[in-house]
PDB file of C-alpha atoms and ligand atoms in Angstrom:
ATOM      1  CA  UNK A 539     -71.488 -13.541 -43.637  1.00 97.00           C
ATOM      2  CA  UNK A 540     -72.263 -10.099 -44.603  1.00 98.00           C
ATOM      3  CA  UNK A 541     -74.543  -8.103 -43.190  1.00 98.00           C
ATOM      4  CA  UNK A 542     -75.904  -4.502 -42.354  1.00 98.00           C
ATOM      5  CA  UNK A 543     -75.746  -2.657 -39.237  1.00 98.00           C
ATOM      6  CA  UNK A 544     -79.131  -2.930 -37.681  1.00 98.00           C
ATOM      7  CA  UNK A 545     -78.944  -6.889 -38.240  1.00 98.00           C
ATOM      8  CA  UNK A 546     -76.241  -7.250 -36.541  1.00 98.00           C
ATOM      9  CA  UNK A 547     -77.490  -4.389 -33.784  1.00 98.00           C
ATOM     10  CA  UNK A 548     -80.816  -5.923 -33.346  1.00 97.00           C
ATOM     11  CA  UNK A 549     -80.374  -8.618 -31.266  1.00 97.00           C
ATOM     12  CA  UNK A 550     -77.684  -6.644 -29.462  1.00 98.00           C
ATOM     13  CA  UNK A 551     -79.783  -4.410 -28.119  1.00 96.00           C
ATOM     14  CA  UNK A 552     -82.879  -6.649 -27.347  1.00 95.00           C
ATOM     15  CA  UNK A 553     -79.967  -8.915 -25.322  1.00 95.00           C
ATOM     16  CA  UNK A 554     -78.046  -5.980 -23.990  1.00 95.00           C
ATOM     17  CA  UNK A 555     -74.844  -6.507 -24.930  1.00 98.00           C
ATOM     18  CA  UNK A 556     -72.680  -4.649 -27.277  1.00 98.00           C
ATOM     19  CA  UNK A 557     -71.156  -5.308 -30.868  1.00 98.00           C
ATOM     20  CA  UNK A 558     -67.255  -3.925 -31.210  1.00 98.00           C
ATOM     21  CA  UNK A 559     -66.169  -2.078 -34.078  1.00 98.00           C
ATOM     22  CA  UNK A 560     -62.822  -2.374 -34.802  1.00 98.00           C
ATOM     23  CA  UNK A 561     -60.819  -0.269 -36.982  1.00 98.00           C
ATOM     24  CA  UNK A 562     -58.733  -2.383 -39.207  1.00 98.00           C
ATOM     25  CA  UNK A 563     -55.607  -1.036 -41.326  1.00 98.00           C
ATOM     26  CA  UNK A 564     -53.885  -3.676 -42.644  1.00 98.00           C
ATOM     27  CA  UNK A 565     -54.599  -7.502 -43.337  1.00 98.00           C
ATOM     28  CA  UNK A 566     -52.836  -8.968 -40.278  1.00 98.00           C
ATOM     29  CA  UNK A 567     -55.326  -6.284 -38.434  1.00 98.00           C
ATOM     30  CA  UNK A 568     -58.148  -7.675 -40.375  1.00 98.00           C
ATOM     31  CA  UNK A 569     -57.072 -11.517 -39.863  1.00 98.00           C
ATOM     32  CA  UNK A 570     -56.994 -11.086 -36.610  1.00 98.00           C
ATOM     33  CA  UNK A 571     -59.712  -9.620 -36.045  1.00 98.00           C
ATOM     34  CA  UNK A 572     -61.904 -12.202 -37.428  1.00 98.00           C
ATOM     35  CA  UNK A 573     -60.159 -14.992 -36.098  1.00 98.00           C
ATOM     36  CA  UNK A 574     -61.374 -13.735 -32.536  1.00 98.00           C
ATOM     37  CA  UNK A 575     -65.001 -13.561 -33.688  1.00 98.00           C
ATOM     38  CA  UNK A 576     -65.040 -16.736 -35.170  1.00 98.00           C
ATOM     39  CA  UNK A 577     -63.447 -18.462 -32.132  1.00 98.00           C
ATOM     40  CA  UNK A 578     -65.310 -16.743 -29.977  1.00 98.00           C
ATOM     41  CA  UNK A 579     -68.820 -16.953 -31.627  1.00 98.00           C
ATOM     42  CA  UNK A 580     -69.420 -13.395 -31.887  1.00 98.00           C
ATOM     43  CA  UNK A 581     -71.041 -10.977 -34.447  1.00 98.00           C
ATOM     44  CA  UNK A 582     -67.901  -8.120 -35.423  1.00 99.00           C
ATOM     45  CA  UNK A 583     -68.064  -4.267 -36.953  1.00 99.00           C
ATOM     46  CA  UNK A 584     -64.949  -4.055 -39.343  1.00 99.00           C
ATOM     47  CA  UNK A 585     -64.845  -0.286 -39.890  1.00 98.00           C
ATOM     48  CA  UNK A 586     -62.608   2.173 -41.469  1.00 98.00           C
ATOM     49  CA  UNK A 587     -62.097   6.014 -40.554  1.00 98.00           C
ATOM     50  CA  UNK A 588     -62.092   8.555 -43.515  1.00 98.00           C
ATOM     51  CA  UNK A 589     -59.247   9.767 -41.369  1.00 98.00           C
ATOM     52  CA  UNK A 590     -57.344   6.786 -41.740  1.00 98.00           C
ATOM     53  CA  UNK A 591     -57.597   6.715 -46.070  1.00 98.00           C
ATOM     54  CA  UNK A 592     -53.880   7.975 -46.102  1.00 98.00           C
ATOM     55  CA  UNK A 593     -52.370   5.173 -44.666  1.00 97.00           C
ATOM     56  CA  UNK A 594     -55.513   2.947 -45.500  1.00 98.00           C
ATOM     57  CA  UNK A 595     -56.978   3.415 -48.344  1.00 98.00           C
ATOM     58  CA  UNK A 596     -60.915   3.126 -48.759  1.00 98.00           C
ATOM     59  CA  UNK A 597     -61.148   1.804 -52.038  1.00 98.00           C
ATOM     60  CA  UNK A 598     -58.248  -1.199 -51.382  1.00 98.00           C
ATOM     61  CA  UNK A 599     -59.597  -1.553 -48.306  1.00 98.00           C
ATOM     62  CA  UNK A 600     -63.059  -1.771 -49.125  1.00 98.00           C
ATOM     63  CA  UNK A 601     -62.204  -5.654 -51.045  1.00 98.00           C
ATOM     64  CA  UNK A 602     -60.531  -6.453 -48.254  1.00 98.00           C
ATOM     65  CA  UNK A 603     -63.030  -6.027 -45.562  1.00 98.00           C
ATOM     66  CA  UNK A 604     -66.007  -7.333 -47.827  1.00 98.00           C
ATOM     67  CA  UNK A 605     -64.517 -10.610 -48.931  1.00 98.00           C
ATOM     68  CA  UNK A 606     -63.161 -11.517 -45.309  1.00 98.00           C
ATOM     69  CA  UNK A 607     -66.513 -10.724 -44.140  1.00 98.00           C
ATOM     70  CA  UNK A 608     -68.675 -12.811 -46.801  1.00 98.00           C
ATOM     71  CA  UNK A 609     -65.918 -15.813 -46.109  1.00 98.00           C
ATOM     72  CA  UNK A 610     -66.922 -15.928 -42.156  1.00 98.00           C
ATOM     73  CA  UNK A 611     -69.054 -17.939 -40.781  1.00 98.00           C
ATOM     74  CA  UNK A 612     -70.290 -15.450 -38.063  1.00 98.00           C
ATOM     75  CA  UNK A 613     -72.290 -11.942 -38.896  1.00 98.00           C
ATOM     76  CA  UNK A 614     -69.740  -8.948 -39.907  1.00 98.00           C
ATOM     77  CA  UNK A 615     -70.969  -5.236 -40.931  1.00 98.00           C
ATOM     78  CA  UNK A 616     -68.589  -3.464 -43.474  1.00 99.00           C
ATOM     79  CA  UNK A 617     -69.241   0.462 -41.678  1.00 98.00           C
ATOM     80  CA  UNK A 618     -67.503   3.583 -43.192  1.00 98.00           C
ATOM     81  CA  UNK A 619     -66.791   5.115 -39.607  1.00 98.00           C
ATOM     82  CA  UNK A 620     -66.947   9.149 -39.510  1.00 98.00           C
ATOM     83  CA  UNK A 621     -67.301  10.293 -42.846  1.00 98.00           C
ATOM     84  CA  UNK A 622     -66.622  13.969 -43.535  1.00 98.00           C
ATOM     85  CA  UNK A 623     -68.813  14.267 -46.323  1.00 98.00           C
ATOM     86  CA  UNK A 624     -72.443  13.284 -48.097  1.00 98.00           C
ATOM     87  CA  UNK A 625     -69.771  12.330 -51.097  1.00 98.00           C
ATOM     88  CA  UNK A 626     -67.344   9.980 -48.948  1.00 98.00           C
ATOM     89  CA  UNK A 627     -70.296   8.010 -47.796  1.00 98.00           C
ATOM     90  CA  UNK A 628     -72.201   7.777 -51.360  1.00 98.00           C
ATOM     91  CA  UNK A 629     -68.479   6.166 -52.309  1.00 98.00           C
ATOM     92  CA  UNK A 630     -68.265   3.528 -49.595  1.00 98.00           C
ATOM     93  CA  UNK A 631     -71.711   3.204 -50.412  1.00 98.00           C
ATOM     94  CA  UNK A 632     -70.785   2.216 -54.176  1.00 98.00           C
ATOM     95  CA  UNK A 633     -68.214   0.280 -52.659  1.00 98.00           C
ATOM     96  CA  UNK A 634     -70.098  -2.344 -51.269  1.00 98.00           C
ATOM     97  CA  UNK A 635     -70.449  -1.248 -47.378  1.00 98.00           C
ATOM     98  CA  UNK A 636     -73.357  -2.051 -45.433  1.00 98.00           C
ATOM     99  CA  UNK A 637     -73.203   0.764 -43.558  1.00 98.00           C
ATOM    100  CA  UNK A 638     -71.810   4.431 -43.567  1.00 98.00           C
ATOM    101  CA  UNK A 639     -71.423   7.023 -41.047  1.00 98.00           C
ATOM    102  CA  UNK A 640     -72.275  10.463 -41.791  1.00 98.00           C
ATOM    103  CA  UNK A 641     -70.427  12.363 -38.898  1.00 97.00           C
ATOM    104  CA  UNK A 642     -72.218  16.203 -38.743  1.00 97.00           C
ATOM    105  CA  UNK A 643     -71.109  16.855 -35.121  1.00 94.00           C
ATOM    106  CA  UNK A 644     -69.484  19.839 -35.695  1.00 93.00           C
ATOM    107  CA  UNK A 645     -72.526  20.837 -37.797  1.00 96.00           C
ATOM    108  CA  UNK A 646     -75.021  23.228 -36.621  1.00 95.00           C
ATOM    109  CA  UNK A 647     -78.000  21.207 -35.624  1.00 96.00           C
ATOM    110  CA  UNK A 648     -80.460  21.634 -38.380  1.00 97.00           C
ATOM    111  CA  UNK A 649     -77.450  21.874 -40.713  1.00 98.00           C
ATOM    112  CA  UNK A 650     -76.279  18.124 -39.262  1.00 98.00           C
ATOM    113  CA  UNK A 651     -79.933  16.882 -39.435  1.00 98.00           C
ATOM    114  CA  UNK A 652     -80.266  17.921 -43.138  1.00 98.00           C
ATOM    115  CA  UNK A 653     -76.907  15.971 -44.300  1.00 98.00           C
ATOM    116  CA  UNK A 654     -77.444  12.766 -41.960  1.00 98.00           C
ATOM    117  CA  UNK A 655     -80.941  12.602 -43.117  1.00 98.00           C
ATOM    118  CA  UNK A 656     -79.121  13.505 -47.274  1.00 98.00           C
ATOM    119  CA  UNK A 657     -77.070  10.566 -46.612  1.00 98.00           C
ATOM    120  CA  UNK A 658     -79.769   8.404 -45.061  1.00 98.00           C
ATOM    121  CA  UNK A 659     -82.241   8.536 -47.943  1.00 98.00           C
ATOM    122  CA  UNK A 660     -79.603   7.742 -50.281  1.00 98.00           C
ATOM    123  CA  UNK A 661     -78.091   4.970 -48.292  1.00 98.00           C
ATOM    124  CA  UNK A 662     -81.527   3.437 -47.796  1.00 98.00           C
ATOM    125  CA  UNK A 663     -82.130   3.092 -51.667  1.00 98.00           C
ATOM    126  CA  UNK A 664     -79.004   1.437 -51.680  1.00 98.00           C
ATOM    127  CA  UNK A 665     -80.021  -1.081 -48.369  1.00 98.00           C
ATOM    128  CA  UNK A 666     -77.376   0.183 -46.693  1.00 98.00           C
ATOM    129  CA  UNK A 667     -77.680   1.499 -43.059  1.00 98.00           C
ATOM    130  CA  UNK A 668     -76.325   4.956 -41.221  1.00 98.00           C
ATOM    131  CA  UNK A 669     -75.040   5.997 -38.123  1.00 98.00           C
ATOM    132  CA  UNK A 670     -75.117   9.338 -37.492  1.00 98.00           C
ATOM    133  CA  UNK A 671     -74.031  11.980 -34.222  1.00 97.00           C
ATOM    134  CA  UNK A 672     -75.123  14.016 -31.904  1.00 95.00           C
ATOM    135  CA  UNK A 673     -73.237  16.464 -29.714  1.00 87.00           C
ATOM    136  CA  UNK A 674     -69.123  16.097 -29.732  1.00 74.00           C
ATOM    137  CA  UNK A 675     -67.340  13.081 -28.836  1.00 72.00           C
ATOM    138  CA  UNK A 676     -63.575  14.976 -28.464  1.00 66.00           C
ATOM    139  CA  UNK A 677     -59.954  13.822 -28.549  1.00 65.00           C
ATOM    140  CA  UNK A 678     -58.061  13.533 -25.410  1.00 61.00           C
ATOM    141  CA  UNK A 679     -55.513  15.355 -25.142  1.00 52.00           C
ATOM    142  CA  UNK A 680     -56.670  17.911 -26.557  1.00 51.00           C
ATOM    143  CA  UNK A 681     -58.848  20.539 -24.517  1.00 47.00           C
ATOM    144  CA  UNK A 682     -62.020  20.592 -26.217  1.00 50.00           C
ATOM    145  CA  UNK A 683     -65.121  22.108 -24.685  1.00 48.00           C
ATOM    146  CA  UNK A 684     -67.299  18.805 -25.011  1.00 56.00           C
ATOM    147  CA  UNK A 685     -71.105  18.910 -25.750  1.00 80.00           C
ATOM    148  CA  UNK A 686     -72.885  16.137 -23.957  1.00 92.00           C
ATOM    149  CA  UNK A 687     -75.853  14.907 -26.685  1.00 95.00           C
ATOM    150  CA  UNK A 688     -78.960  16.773 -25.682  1.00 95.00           C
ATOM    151  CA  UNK A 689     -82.400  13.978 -24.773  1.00 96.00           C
ATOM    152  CA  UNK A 690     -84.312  16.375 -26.524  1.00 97.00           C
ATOM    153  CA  UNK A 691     -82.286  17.077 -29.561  1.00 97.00           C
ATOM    154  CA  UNK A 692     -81.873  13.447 -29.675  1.00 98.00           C
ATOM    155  CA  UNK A 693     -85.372  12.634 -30.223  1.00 98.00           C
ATOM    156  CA  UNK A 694     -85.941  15.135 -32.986  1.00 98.00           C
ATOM    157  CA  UNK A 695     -82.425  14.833 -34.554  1.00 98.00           C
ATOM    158  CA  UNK A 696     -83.612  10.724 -34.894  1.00 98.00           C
ATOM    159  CA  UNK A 697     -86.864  11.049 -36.099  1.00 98.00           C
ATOM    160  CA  UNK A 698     -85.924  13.599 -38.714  1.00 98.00           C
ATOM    161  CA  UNK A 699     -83.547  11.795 -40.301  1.00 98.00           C
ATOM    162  CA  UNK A 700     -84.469   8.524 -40.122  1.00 98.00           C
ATOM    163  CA  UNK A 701     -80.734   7.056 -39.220  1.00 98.00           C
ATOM    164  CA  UNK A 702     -80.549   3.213 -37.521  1.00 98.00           C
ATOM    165  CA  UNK A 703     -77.754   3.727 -34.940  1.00 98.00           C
ATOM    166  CA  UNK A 704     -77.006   7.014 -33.088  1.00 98.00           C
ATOM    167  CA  UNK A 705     -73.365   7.908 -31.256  1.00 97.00           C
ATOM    168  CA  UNK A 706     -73.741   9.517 -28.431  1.00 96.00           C
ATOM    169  CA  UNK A 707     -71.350  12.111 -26.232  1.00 94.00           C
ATOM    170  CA  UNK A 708     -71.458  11.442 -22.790  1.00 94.00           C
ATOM    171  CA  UNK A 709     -68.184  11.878 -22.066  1.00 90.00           C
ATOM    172  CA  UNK A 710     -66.325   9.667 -24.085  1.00 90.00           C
ATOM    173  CA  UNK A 711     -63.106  10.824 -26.159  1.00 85.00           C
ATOM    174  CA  UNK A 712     -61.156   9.275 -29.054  1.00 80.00           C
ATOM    175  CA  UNK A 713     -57.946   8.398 -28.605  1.00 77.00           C
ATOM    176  CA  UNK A 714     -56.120   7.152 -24.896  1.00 71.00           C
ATOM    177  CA  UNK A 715     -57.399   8.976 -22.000  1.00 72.00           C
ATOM    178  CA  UNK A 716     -54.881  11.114 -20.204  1.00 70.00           C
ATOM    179  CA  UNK A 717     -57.360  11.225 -17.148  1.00 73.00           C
ATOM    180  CA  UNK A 718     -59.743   9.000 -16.617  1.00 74.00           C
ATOM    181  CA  UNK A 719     -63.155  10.048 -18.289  1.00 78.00           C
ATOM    182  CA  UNK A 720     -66.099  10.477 -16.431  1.00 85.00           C
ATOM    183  CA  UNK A 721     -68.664   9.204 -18.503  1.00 92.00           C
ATOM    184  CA  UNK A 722     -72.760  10.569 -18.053  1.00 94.00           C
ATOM    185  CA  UNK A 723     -74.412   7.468 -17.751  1.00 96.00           C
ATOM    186  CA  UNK A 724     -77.162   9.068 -16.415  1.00 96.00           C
ATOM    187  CA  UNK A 725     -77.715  11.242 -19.266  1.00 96.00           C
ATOM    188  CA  UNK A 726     -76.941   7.617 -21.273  1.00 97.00           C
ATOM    189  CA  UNK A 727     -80.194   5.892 -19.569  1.00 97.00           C
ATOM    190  CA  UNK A 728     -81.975   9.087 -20.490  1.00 97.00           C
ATOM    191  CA  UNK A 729     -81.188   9.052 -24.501  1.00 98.00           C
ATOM    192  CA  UNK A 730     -81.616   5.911 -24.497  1.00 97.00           C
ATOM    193  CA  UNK A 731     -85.252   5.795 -22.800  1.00 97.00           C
ATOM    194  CA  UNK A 732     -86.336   8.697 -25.363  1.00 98.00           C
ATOM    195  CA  UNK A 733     -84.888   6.675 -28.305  1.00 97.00           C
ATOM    196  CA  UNK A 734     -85.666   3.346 -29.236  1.00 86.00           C
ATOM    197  CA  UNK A 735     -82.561   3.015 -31.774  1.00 95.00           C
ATOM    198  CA  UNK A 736     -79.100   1.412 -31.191  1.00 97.00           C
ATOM    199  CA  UNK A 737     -76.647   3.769 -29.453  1.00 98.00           C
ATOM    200  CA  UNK A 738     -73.132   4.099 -29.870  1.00 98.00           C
ATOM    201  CA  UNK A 739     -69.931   4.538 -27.827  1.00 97.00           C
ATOM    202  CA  UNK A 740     -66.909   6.057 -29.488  1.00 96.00           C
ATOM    203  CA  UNK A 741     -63.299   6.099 -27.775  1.00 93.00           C
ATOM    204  CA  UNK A 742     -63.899   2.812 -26.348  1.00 92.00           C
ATOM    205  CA  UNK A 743     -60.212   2.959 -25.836  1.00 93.00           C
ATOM    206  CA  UNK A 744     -58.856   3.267 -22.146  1.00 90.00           C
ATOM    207  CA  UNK A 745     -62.693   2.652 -21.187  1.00 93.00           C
ATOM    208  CA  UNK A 746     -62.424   0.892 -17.917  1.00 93.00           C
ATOM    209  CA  UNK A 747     -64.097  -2.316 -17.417  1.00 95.00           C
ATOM    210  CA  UNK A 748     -66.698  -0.871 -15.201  1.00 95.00           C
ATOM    211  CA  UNK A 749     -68.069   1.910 -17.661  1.00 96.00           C
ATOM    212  CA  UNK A 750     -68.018  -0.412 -20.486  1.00 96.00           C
ATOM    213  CA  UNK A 751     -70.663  -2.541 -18.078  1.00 97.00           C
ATOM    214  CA  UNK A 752     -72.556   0.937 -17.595  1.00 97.00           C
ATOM    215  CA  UNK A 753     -72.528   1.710 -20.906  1.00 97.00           C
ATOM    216  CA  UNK A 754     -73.612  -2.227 -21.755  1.00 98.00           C
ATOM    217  CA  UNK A 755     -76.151  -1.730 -19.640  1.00 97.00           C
ATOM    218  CA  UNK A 756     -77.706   1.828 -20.261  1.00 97.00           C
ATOM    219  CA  UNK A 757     -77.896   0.948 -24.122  1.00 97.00           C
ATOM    220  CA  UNK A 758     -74.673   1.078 -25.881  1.00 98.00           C
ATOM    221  CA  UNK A 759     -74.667  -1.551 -28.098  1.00 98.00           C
ATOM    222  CA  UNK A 760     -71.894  -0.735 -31.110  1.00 98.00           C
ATOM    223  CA  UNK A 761     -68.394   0.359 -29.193  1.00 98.00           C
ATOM    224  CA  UNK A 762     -65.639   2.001 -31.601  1.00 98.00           C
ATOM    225  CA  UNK A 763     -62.297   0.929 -30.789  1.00 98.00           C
ATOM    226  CA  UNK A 764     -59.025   1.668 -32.783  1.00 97.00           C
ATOM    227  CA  UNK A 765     -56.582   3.031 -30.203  1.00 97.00           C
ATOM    228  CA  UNK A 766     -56.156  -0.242 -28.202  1.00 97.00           C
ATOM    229  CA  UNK A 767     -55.588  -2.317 -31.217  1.00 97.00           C
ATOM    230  CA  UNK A 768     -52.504  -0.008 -32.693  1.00 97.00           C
ATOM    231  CA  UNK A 769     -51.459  -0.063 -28.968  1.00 97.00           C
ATOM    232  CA  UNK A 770     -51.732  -3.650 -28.777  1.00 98.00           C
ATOM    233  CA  UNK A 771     -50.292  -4.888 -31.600  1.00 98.00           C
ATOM    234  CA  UNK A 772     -47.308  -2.389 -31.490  1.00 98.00           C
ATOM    235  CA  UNK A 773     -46.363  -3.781 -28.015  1.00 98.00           C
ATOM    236  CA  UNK A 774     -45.917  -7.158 -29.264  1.00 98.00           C
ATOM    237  CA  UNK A 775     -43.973  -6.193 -31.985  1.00 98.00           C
ATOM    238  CA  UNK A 776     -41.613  -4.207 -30.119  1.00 98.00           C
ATOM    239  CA  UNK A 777     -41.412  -7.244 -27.534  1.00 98.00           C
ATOM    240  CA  UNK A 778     -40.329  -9.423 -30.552  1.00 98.00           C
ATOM    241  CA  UNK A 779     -37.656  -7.398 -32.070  1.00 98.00           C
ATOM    242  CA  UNK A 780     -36.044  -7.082 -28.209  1.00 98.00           C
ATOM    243  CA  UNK A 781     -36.260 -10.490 -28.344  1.00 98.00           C
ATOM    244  CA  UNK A 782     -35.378 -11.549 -31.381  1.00 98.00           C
ATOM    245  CA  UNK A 783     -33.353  -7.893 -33.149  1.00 98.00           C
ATOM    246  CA  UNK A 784     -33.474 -10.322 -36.564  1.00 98.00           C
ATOM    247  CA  UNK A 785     -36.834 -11.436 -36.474  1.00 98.00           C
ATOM    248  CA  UNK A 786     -38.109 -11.926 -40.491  1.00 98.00           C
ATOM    249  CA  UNK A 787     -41.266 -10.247 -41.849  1.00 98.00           C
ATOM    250  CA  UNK A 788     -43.590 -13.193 -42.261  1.00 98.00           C
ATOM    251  CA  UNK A 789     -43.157 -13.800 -38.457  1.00 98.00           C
ATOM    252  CA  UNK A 790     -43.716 -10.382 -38.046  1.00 98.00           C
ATOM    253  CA  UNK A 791     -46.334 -10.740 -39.695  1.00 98.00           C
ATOM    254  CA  UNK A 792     -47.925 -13.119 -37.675  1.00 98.00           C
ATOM    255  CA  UNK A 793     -47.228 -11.502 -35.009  1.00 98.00           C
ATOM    256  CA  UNK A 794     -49.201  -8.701 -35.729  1.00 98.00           C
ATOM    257  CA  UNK A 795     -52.291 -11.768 -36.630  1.00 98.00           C
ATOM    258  CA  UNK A 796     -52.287 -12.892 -32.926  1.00 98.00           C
ATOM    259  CA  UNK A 797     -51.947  -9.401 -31.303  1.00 98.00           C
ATOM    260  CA  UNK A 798     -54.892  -8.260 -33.446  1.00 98.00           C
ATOM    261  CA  UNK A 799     -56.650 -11.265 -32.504  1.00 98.00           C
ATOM    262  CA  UNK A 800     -55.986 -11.267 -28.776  1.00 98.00           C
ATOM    263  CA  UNK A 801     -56.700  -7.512 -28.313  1.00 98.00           C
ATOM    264  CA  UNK A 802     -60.027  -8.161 -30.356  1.00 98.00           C
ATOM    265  CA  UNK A 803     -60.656 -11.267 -28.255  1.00 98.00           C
ATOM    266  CA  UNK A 804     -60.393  -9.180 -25.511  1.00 98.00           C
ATOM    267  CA  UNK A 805     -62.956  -6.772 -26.451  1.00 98.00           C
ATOM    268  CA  UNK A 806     -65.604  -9.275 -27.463  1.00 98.00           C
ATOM    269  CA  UNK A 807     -65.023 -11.020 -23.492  1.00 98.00           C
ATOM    270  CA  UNK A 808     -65.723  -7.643 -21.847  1.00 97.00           C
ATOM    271  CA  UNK A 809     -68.667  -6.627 -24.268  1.00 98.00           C
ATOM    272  CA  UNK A 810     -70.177  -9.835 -23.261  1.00 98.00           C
ATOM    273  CA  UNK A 811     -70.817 -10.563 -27.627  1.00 98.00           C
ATOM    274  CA  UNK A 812     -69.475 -14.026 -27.423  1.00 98.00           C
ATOM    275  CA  UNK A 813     -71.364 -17.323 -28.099  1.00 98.00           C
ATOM    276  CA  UNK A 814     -73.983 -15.001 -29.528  1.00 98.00           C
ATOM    277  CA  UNK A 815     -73.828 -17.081 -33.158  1.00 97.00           C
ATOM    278  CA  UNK A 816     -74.429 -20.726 -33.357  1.00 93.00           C
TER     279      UNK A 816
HETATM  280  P1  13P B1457     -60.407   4.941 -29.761  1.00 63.76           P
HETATM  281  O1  13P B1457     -59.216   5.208 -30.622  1.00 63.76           O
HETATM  282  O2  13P B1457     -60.403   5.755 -28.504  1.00 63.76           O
HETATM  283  O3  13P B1457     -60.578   3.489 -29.473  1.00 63.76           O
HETATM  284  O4  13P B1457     -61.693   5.452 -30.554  1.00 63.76           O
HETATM  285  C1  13P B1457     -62.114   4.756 -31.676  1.00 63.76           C
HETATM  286  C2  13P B1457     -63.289   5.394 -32.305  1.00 63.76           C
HETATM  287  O5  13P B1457     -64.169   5.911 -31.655  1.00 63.76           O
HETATM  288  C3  13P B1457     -63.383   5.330 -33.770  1.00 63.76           C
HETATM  289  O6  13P B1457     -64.514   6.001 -34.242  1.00 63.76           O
END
């Protein structure tokens, strides 16, 4: 069934556990994806990265995501993840998500609280929720000079614009980690004290184990992971074609189904989400 981000978040964060968000490019991704959840009894974020329009498309995607999600029979949130602009989310809005994310990191502050809280207003006349962030989550590899989110900015930057979910940079970075991240919990448990909202990990990728628990447990209840699913599902395929050099393309295809499903599976074990739905 289809639902909006603070339904599915709600009981997340009174249970402490977390909700993945998976970003999804192609069907096989999507099957997948869903498969796990349903097997597994677990809620399930399908989200799509205005990034990732070139080789996924928002507006093909968009049927895609929504139909798969109102055919399951546990709770999925359609989320634009990291959009650029007031505009991109007012078009996922139109296009049927239940939830957009207006990302104004890179914003000065009061500049990034006037456009999350532009987009918020708008996507609340539409019933459709917003995720917005605060400080810089970077991209590994690449030597950025990361901004933790401030416990004081937090609290103004939420009640100002009014936004359900909030991501967080603690440490975290997008992509695989070339070192191991160190991730603030401390300053985690303190955001998440001053703010009684849903808070969100990006870069779940190459998260250990341990600081997913931390993170579980310190409030993160919506992790973002898109790196480990490529990774995944490119690893069986290359397995295959040593395997079997002539493999056809609807094997291939399913292939890419049960990667996509076990690396989702996966993710739903460790963020402790499963048997959540009857
Ligand atoms: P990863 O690619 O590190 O899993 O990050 C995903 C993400 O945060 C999408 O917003």
């Amino acid at each position: 069934m289809l639902v909006t981000l603070s339904e599915i978040l709600r009981d997340a964060n009174e249970r402490h556990y977390a909700v993945g968000a998976f970003n999804c490019l192609s069907l096989e991704n999507v099957m997948g994806a869903l498969e796990a959840a349903e097997e597994l009894r677990s809620p399930i974020i399908l989200q799509l990265a205005e990034v990732q329009f070139p080789e996924a498309p928002m507006e093909l995607m968009a049927p895609l995501y929504l139909e798969a999600a109102r055919r399951s029979s546990v709770p999925v949130c359609v989320h634009l993840d990291h959009g650029q602009s007031v505009e991109t989310c007012v078009r996922a809005i139109r296009l049927g998500f239940t939830s957009v994310m207006f990302d104004g990191a890179a914003l000065p502050f009061e500049e990034n609280v006037a456009a999350s809280g532009l987009v918020t207003r708008i996507a609340k006349a539409a019933g459709v929720d917003v995720e917005a962030e605060l400080g810089k989550v970077g991209n590994s590899g690449v030597d950025t000079a990361d901004v933790f989110t401030d416990v004081d900015e937090s609290v103004r930057f939420v009640q100002q614009t009014g936004i359900d979910a909030l991501a967080v940079a603690i440490g975290n970075l997008h992509g695989h980690y070339v070192h191991t991240p160190q991730l603030n919990i401390a300053r985690l448990i303190e955001i998440h004290e001053a703010n009684r909202l849903p808070l969100v990990l990006h870069g779940g990728s190459g998260t250990s184990e341990a600081d997913f628990k931390a993170c579980i447990r310190g409030g993160i209840c919506k992790i973002n992971v898109a790196t480990a699913i490529q990774r995944g599902i490119m690893k069986r395929i290359t397995e295959r074609l040593a395997q079997k050099p002539d493999e056809d393309y609807i094997s291939l295809k399913q292939v890419m189904i049960d990667a996509s499903r076990e690396v989702v599976a996966d993710h739903i074990r460790l963020f402790e989400s499963n048997r959540r739905v009857q």
